[in-house]
Short mmCIF file of C-alpha atoms in Angstrom, two decimals:
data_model
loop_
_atom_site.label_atom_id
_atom_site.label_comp_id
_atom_site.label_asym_id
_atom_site.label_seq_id
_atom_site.Cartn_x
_atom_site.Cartn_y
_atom_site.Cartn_z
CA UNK A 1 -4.08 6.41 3.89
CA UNK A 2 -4.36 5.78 5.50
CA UNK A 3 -2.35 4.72 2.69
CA UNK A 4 -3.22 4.10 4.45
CA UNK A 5 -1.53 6.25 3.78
CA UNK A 6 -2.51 7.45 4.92
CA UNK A 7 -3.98 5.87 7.37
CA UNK A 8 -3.79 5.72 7.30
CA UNK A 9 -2.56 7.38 4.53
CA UNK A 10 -1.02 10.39 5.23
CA UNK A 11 -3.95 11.88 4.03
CA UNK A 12 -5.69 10.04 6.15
CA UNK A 13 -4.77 11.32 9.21
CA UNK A 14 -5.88 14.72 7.63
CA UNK A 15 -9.25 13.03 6.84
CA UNK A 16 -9.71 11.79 10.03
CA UNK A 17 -8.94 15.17 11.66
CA UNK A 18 -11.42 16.77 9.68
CA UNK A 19 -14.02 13.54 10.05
CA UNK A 20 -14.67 13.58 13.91
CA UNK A 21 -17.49 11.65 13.45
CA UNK A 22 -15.70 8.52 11.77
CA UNK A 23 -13.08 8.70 15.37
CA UNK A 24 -16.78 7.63 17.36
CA UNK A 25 -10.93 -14.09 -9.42
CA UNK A 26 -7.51 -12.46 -9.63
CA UNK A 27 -6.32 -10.12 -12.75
CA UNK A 28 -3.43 -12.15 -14.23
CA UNK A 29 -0.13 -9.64 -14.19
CA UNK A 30 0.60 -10.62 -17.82
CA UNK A 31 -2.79 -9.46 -18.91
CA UNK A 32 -2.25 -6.11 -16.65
CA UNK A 33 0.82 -4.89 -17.79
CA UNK A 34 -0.32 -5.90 -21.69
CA UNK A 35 -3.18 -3.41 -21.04
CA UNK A 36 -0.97 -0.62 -19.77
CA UNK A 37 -0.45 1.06 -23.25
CA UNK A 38 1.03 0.41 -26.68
CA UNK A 39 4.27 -1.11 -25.73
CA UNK A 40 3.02 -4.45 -26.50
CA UNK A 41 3.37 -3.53 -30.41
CA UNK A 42 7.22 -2.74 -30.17
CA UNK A 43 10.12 -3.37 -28.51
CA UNK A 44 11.02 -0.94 -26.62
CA UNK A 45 9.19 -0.98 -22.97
CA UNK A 46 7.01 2.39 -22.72
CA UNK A 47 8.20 4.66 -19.51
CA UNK A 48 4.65 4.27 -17.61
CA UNK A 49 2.50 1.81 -16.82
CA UNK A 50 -0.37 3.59 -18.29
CA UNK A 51 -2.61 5.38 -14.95
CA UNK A 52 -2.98 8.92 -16.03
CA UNK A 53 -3.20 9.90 -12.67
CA UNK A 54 0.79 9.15 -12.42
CA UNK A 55 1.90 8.78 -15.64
CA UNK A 56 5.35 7.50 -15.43
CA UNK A 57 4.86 5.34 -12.57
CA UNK A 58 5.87 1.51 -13.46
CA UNK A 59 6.53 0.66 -16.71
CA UNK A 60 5.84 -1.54 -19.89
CA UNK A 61 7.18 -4.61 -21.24
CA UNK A 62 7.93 -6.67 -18.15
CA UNK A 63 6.91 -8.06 -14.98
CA UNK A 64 9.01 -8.15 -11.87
CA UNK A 65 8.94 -11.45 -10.13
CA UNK A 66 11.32 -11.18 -7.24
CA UNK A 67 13.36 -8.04 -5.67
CA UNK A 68 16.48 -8.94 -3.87
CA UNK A 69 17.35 -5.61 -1.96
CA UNK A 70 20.72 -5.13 -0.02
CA UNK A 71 20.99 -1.58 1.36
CA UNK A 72 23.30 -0.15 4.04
CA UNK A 73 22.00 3.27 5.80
CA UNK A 74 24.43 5.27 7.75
CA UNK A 75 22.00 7.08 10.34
CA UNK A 76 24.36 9.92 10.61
CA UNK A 77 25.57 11.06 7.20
CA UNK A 78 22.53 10.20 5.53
CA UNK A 79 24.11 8.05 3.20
CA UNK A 80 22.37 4.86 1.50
CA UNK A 81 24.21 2.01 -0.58
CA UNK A 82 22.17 0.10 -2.60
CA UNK A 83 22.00 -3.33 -4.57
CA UNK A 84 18.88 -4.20 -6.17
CA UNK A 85 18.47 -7.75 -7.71
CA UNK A 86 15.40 -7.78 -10.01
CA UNK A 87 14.07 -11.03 -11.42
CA UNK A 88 11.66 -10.24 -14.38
CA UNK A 89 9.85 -12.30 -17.23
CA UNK A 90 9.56 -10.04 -20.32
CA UNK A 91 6.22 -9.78 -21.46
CA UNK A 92 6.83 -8.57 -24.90
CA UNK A 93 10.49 -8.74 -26.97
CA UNK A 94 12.74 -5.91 -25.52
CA UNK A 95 15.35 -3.83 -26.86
CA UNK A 96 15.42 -1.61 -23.90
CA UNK A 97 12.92 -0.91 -21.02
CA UNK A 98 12.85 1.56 -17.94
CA UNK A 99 13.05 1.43 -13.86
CA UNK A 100 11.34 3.91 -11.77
CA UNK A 101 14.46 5.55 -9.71
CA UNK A 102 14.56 9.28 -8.49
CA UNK A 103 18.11 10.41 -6.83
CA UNK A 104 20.55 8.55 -6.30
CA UNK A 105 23.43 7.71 -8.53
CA UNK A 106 23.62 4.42 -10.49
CA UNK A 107 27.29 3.10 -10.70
CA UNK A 108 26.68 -0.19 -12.88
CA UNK A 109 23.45 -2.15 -14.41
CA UNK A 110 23.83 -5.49 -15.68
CA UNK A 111 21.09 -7.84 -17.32
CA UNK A 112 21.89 -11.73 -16.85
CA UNK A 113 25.78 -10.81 -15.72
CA UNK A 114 26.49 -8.78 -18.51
CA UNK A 115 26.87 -5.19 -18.17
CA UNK A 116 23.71 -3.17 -19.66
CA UNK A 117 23.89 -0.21 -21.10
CA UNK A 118 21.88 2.85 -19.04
CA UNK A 119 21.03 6.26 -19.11
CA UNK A 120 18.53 8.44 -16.60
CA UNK A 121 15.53 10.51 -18.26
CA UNK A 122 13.58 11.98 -14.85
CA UNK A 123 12.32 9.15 -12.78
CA UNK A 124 13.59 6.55 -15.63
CA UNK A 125 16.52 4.53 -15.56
CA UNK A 126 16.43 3.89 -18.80
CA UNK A 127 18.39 0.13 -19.36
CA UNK A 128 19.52 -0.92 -22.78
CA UNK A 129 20.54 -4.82 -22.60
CA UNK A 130 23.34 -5.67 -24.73
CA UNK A 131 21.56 -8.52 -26.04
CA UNK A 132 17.54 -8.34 -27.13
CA UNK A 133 15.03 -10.04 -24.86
CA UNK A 134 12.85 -12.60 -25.74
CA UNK A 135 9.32 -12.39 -25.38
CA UNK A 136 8.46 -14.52 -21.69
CA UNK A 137 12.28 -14.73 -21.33
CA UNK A 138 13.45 -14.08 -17.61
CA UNK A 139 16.06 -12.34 -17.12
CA UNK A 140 18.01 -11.02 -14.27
CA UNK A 141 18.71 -7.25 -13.73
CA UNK A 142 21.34 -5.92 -11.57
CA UNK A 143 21.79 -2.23 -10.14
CA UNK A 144 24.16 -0.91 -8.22
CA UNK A 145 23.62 2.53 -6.28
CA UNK A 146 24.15 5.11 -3.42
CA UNK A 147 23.28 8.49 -2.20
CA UNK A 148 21.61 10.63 -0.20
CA UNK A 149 17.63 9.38 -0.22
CA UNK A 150 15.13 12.25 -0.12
CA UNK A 151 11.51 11.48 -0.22
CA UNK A 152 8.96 13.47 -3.01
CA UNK A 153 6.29 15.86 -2.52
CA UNK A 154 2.80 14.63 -3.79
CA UNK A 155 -0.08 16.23 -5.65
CA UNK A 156 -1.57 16.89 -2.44
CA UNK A 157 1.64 18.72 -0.92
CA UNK A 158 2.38 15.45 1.42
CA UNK A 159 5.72 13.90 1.70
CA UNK A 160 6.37 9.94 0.57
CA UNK A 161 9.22 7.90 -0.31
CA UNK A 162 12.28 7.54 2.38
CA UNK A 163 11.40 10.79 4.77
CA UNK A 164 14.39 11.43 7.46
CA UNK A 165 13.94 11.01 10.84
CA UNK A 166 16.06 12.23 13.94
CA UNK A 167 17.45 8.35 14.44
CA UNK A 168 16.67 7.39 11.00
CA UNK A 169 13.99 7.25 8.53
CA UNK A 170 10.17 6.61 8.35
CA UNK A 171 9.56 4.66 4.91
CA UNK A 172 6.32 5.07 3.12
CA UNK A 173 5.60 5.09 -0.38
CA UNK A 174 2.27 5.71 -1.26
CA UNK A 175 1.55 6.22 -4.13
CA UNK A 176 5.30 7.10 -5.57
CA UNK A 177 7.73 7.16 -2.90
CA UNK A 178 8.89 3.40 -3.80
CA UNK A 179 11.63 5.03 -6.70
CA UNK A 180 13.41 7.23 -4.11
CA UNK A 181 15.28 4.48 -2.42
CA UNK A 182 15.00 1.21 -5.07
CA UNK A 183 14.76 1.12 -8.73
CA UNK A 184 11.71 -0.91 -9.62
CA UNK A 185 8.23 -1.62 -11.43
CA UNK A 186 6.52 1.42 -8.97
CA UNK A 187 2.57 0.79 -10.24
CA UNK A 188 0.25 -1.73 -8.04
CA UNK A 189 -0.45 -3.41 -11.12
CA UNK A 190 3.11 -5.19 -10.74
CA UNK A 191 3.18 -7.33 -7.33
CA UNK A 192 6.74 -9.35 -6.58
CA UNK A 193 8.17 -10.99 -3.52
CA UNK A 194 10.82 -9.53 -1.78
CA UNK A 195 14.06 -9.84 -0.08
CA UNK A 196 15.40 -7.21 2.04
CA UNK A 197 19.30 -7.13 3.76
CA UNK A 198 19.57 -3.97 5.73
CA UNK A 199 22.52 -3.00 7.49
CA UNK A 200 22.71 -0.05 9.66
CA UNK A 201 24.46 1.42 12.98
CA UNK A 202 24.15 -0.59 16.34
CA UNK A 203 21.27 0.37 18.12
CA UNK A 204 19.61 1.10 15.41
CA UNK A 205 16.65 -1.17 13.71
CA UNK A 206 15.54 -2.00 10.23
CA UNK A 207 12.36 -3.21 9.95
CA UNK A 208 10.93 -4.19 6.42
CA UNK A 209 8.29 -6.72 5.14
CA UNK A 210 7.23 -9.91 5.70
CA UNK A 211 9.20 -12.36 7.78
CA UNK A 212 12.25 -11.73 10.12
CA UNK A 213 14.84 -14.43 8.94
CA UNK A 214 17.88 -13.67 11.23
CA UNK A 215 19.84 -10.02 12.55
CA UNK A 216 23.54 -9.98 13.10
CA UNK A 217 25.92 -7.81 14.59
CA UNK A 218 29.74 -7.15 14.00
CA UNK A 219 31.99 -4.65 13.94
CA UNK A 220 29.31 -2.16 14.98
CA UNK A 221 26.42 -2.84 12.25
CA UNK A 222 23.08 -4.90 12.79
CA UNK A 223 22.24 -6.28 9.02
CA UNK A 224 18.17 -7.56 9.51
CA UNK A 225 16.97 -9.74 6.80
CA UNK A 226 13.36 -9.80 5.91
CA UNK A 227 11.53 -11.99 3.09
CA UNK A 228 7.89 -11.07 2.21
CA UNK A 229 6.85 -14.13 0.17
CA UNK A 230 3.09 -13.16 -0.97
CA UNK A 231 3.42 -10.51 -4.00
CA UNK A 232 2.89 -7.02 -3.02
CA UNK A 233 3.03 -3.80 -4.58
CA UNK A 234 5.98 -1.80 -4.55
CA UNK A 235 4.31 1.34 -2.46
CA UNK A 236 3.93 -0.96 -0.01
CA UNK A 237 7.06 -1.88 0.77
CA UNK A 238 9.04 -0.22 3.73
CA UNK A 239 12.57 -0.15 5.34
CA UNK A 240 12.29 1.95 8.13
CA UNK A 241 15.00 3.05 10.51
CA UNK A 242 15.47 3.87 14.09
CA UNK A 243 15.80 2.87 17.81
CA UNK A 244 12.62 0.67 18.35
CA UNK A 245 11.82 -1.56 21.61
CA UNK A 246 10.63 -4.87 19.84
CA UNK A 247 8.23 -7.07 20.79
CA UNK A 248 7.82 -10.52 18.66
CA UNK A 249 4.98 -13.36 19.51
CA UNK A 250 2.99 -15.85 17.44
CA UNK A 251 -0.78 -15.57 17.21
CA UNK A 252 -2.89 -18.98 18.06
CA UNK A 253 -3.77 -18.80 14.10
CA UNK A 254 0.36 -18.72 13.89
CA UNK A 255 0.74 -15.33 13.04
CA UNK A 256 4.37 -14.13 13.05
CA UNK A 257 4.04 -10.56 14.67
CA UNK A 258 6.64 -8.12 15.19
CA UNK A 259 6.33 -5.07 16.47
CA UNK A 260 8.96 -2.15 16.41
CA UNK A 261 7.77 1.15 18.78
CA UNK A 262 9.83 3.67 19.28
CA UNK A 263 10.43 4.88 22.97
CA UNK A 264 8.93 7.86 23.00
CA UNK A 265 5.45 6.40 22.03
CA UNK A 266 5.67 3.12 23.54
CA UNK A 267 3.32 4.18 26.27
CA UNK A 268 0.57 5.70 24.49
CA UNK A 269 1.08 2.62 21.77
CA UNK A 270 0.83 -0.40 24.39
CA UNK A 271 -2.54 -0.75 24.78
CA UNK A 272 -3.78 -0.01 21.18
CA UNK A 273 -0.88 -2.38 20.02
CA UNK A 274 -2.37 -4.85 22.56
CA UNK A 275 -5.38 -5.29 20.62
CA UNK A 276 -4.01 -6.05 17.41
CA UNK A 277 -4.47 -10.34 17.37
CA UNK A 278 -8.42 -9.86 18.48
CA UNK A 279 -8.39 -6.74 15.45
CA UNK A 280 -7.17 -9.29 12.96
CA UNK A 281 -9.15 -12.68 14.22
CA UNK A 282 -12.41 -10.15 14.09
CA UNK A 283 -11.58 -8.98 10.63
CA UNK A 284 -10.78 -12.82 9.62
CA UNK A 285 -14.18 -13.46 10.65
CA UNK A 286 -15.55 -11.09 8.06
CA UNK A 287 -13.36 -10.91 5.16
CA UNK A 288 -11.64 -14.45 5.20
CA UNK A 289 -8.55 -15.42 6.44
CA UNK A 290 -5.53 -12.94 7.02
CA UNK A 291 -3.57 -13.48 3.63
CA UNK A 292 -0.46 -13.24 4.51
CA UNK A 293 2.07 -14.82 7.44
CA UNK A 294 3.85 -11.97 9.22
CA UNK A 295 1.67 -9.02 10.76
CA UNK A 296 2.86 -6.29 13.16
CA UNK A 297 3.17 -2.56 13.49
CA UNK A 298 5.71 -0.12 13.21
CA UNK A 299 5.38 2.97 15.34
CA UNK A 300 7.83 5.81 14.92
CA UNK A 301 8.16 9.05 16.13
CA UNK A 302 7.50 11.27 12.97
CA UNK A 303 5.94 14.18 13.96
CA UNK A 304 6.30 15.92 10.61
CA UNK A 305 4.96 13.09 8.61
CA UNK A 306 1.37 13.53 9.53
CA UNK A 307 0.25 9.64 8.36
CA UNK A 308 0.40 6.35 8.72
CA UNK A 309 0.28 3.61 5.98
CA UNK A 310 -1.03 -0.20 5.75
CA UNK A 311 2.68 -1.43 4.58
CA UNK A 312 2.29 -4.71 4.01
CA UNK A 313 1.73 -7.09 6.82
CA UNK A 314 3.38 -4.19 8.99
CA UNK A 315 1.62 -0.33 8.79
CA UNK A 316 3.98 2.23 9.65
CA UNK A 317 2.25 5.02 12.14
CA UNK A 318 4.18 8.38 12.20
CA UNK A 319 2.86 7.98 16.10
CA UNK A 320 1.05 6.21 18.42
CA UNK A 321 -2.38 5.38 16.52
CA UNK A 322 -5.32 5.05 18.56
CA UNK A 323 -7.99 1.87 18.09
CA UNK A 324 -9.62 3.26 14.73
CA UNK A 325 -6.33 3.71 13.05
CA UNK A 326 -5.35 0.25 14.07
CA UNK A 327 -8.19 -1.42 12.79
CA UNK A 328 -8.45 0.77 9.65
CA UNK A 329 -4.50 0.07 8.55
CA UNK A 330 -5.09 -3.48 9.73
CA UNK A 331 -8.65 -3.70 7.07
CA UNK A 332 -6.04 -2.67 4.81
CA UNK A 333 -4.47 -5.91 5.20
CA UNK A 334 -7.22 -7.71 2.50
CA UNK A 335 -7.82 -4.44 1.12
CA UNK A 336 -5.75 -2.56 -0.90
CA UNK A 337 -2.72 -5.00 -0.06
CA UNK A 338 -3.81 -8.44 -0.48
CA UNK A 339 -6.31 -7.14 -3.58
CA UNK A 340 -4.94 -4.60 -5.25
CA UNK A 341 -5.76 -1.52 -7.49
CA UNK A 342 -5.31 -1.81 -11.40
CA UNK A 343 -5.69 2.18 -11.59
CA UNK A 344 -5.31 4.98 -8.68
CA UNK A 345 -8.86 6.11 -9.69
CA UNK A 346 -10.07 3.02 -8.27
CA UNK A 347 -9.02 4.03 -4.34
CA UNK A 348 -11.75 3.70 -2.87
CA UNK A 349 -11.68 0.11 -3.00
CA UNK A 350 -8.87 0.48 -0.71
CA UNK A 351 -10.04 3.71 1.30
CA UNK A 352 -14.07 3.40 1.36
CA UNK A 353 -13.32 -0.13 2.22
CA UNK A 354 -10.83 0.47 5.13
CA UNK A 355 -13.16 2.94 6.25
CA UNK A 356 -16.37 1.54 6.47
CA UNK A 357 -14.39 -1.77 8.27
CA UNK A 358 -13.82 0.98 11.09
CA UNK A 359 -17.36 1.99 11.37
CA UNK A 360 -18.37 -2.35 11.30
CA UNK A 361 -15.81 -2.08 14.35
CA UNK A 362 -17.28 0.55 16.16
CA UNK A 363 -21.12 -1.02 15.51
CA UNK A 364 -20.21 -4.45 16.43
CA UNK A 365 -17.94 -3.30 19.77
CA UNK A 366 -20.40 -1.17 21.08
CA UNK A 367 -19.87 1.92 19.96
CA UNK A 368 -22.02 3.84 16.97
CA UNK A 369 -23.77 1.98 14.74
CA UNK A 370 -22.99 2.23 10.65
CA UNK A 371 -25.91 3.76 10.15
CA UNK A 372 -25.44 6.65 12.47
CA UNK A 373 -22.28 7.46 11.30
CA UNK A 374 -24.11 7.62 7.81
CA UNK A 375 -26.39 9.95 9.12
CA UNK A 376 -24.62 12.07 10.20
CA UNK A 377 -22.51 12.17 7.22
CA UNK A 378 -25.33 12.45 5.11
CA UNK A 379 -26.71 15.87 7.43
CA UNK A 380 -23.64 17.67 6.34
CA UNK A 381 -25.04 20.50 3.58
CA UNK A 382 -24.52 19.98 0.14
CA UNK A 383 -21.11 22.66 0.09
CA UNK A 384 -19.34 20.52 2.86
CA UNK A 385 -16.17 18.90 1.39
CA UNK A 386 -17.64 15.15 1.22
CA UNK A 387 -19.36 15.93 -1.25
CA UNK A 388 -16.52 18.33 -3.40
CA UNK A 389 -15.80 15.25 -6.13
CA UNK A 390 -17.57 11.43 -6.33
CA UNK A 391 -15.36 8.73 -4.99
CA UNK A 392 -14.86 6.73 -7.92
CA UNK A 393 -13.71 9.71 -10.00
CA UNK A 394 -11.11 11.90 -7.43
CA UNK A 395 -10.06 13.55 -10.83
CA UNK A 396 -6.63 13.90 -10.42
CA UNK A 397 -3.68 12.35 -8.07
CA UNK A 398 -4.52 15.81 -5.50
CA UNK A 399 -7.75 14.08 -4.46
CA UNK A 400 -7.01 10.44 -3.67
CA UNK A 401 -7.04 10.74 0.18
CA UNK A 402 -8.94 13.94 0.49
CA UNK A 403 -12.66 13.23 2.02
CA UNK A 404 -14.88 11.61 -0.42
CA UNK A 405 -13.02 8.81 -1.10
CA UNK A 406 -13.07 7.33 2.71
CA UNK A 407 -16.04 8.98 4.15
CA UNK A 408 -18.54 9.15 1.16
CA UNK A 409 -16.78 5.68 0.02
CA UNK A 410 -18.22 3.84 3.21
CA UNK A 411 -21.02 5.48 2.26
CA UNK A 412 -21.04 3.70 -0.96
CA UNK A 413 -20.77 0.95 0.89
CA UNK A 414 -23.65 0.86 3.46
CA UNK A 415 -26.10 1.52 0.74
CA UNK A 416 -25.07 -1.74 -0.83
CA UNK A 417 -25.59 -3.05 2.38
CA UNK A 418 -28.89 -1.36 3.00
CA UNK A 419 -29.82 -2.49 -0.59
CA UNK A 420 -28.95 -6.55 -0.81
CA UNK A 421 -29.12 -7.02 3.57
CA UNK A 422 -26.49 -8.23 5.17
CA UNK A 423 -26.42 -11.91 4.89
CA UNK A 424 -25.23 -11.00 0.92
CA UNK A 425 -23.57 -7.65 2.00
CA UNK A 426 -21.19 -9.79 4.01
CA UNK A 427 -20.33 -12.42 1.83
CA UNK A 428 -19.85 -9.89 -1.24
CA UNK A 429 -16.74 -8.40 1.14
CA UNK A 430 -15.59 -12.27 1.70
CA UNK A 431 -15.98 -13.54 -1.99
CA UNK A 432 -13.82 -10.04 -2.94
CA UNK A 433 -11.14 -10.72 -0.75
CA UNK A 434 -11.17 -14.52 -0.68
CA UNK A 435 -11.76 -14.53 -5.11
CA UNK A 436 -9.11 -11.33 -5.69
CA UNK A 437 -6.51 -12.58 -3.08
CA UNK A 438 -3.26 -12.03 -3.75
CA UNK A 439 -4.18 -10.67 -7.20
CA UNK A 440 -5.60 -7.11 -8.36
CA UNK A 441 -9.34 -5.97 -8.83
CA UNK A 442 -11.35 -2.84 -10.78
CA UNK A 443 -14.83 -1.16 -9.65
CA UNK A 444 -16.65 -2.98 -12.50
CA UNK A 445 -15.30 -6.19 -11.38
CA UNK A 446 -16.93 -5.47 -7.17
CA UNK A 447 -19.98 -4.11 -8.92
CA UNK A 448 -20.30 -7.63 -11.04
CA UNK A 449 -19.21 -9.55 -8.00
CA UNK A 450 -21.57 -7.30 -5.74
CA UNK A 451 -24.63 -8.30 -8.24
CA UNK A 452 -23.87 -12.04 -8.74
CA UNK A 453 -23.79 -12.34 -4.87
CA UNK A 454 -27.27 -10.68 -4.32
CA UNK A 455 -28.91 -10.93 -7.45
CA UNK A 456 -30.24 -7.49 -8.08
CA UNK A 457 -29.48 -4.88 -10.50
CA UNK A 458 -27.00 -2.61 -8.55
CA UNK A 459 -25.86 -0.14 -11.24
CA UNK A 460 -28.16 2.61 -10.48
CA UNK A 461 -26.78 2.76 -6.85
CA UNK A 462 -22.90 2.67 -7.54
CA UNK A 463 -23.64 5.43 -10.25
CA UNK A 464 -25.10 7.27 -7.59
CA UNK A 465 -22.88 6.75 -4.99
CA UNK A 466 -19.64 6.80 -6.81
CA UNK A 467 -20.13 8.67 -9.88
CA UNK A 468 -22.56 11.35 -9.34
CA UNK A 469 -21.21 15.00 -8.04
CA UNK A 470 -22.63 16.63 -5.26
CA UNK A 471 -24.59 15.32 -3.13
CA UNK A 472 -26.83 12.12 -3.66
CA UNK A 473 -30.50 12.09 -3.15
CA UNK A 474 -31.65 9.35 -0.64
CA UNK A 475 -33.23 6.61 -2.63
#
């Protein structure tokens, strides 16, 4: 963020605009979703899944397994038809629970082939089961639903969710969009594989998650399917539309890449897009191997989007991203997709991280070293924006990809280095990605990691570094 968002998140293409000096064991999901809130105690499955910063994003009382998604997207009228398939396990008895869905009209739930009863509250779809569910009974949940997607408007006055394009549309949902084009678990603290069937006009292409398993044509419709088999997040899922040249190869580590670039930034993307098996064989190298078995890029032509986002196993740029971006979306990869958050608050774990593997590229490739880029971070006066609000306390949802978190989250970073050297500083970012793979982790749970690696009492320096306003003194 990138989200990346935004970044690259979307705010992180504003970061890096205003940063020109940064261009040079896993959580168990049952014990995650138990810790969201109160729902636990009754049966009915509470509307959030407990982050204040979003408060009724995901929800209580289950855990999504598997999404089967069939959608249909007519590029001119705008028009989406949905089927969502949702394979859950409750984690508490259920009388009724919610899905996150904004817009769109719902024309028929069922739970196990009998039809539910459902209501919408906001951003709930609000499901009533005709028959209770059982505590760690799975169950099947089936939603029919069409309309005219329209993306949100974060805290921060950026636009996520399905967001329109002039051949179709650029799909990024960080850290809500998710509920504006599939009804779902929308909190990183619920990961689920995923199918995707997406049918839209000829010429046009679909590209989602994961693995491509076949595209037809007939009768004037491509239908893709994609299967992402390695849990992620709903935010990072993605659907995007348009007309995209595509280029498909398999990496010597076997490495199912696809890449889908539009036309009009093909030749700007080529070379960047080039370097993408020796980005992801470097960062394997550091962090462990790449955790999942599809990686690519998707680069549309989205001039009003103004991010890009580390979708899993594929980022989607709004253009052509230049070397930095790549490698920062691609860092993304281990962190933020692969181990993911438990509470928004905790972003810098994805951002700081993603970050700081950009200024490791730069040092290590011949470009500035880490510690330059620190210092002239740290030279900034103490009124300059990186230091407006500590990194592992953005305060509200408006902050997450503002400044602090990436910039003065690397720096967070390359103190730890400078503190434990970097024999440990290393393998603390392998044993996080390796130990959290595929799973969730918290600050606390780095900072524990971080001090079993190396050692040495580390608490006074994340305090500072994360916690403290303004700006740190040097130690």
């Amino acid at each position: 963020m990138t989200a990346a968002r935004r970044q690259t998140s979307p705010r992180r293409t504003a970061v890096l605009r205003r940063e020109a000096v940064l261009a040079t064991v896993p959580v168990a999901v049952a014990a995650l979703l138990g810790a969201a809130g109160p729902a636990s105690a009754g049966t009915i499955g509470t509307s959030g899944a407990g982050d204040p910063y979003f408060p009724l994003s995901g929800n209580g009382g289950y855990h999504v397994k598997h999404y089967d998604l069939t959608l249909r997207y007519d590029t001119t009228s705008r028009h989406l038809d949905g089927k969502a398939v949702l394979t859950a396990r409750a984690t508490q008895k259920l009388t009724r629970f919610d899905l996150d869905l904004k817009g769109l009209k719902v024309t028929g739930v069922t739970v196990d082939r009998t039809a539910a009863g459902f209501h919408r509250r906001g951003q709930e779809l609000v499901v009533t089961p005709r028959h209770t569910l059982r505590k760690d009974q799975e169950f099947r949940v089936t939603v029919t639903y069409h309309g005219t997607p329209r993306s949100v408007t974060d805290p921060d006055g950026s636009a996520d969710g399905w967001i329109r394009t002039d051949d179709g549309a650029f799909v990024a949902g960080e850290p809500q969009g998710a509920m504006t084009w599939f009804p779902g678990n929308n909190h990183p603290k619920d990961k689920s594989s995923y199918d995707f069937t997406i049918t839209v006009p000829k010429g046009r292409t679909a590209v989602a998650n994961g693995v491509l398993r076949g595209q037809r044509t007939a009768n004037g419709r491509t239908t893709f399917r994609w299967h992402q088999a390695e849990p992620m997040a709903a935010y990072l899922a993605t659907a995007t539309v348009g007309k995209f040249k595509v280029e498909q190869y398999t990496t010597p580590d076997g490495i199912q890449v696809y890449n889908a670039v539009d036309a009009r930034e093909a030749r700007s993307a080529a070379p960047v897009l080039k370097k993408l098996p020796s980005v992801l064989e470097w960062e394997s190298k550091l962090f462990g191997p790449y955790p999942f078995r599809a990686a690519g890029s998707i680069v549309d032509h989205a001039p009003n989007v103004g991010y890009a986002l580390e979708t899993q196993s594929r980022p989607v740029y709004d253009s052509a991203p230049d070397l930095s971006t790549l490698v920062h979306e691609s860092a993304h990869q281990w962190f933020g997709d692969s181990v993911s958050l438990t509470a928004w608050k905790d972003i810098w774990l994805n951002e700081g991280f993603a970050t700081y593997a950009e200024w490791l590229y730069s040092e290590q490739h011949g470009g500035r070293s880490a510690q330059k880029t620190f210092d002239a971070l740290y030279a900034r006066p103490a009124n300059d924006g990186l230091w407006a609000f500590p990194p592992g306390d953005p305060g509200s949802g408006k902050n997450l990809f503002d400044t602090p978190v990436y910039a003065r989250g690397a720096m967070a970073l390359h103190e730890l280095r400078k503190a434990v050297g970097d024999q440990d500083f290393f393998r603390i970012l392998r044993a996080w990605a390796t130990e959290h793979r595929a799973g969730h982790g918290t600050t606390a749970q780095f900072v524990k990691l971080s001090e079993r690696v190396s050692g040495k009492d580390l608490d006074g320096l994340f305090h500072t570094w994360l916690y403290t306003k303004g700006k740190p003194s040097k130690a």
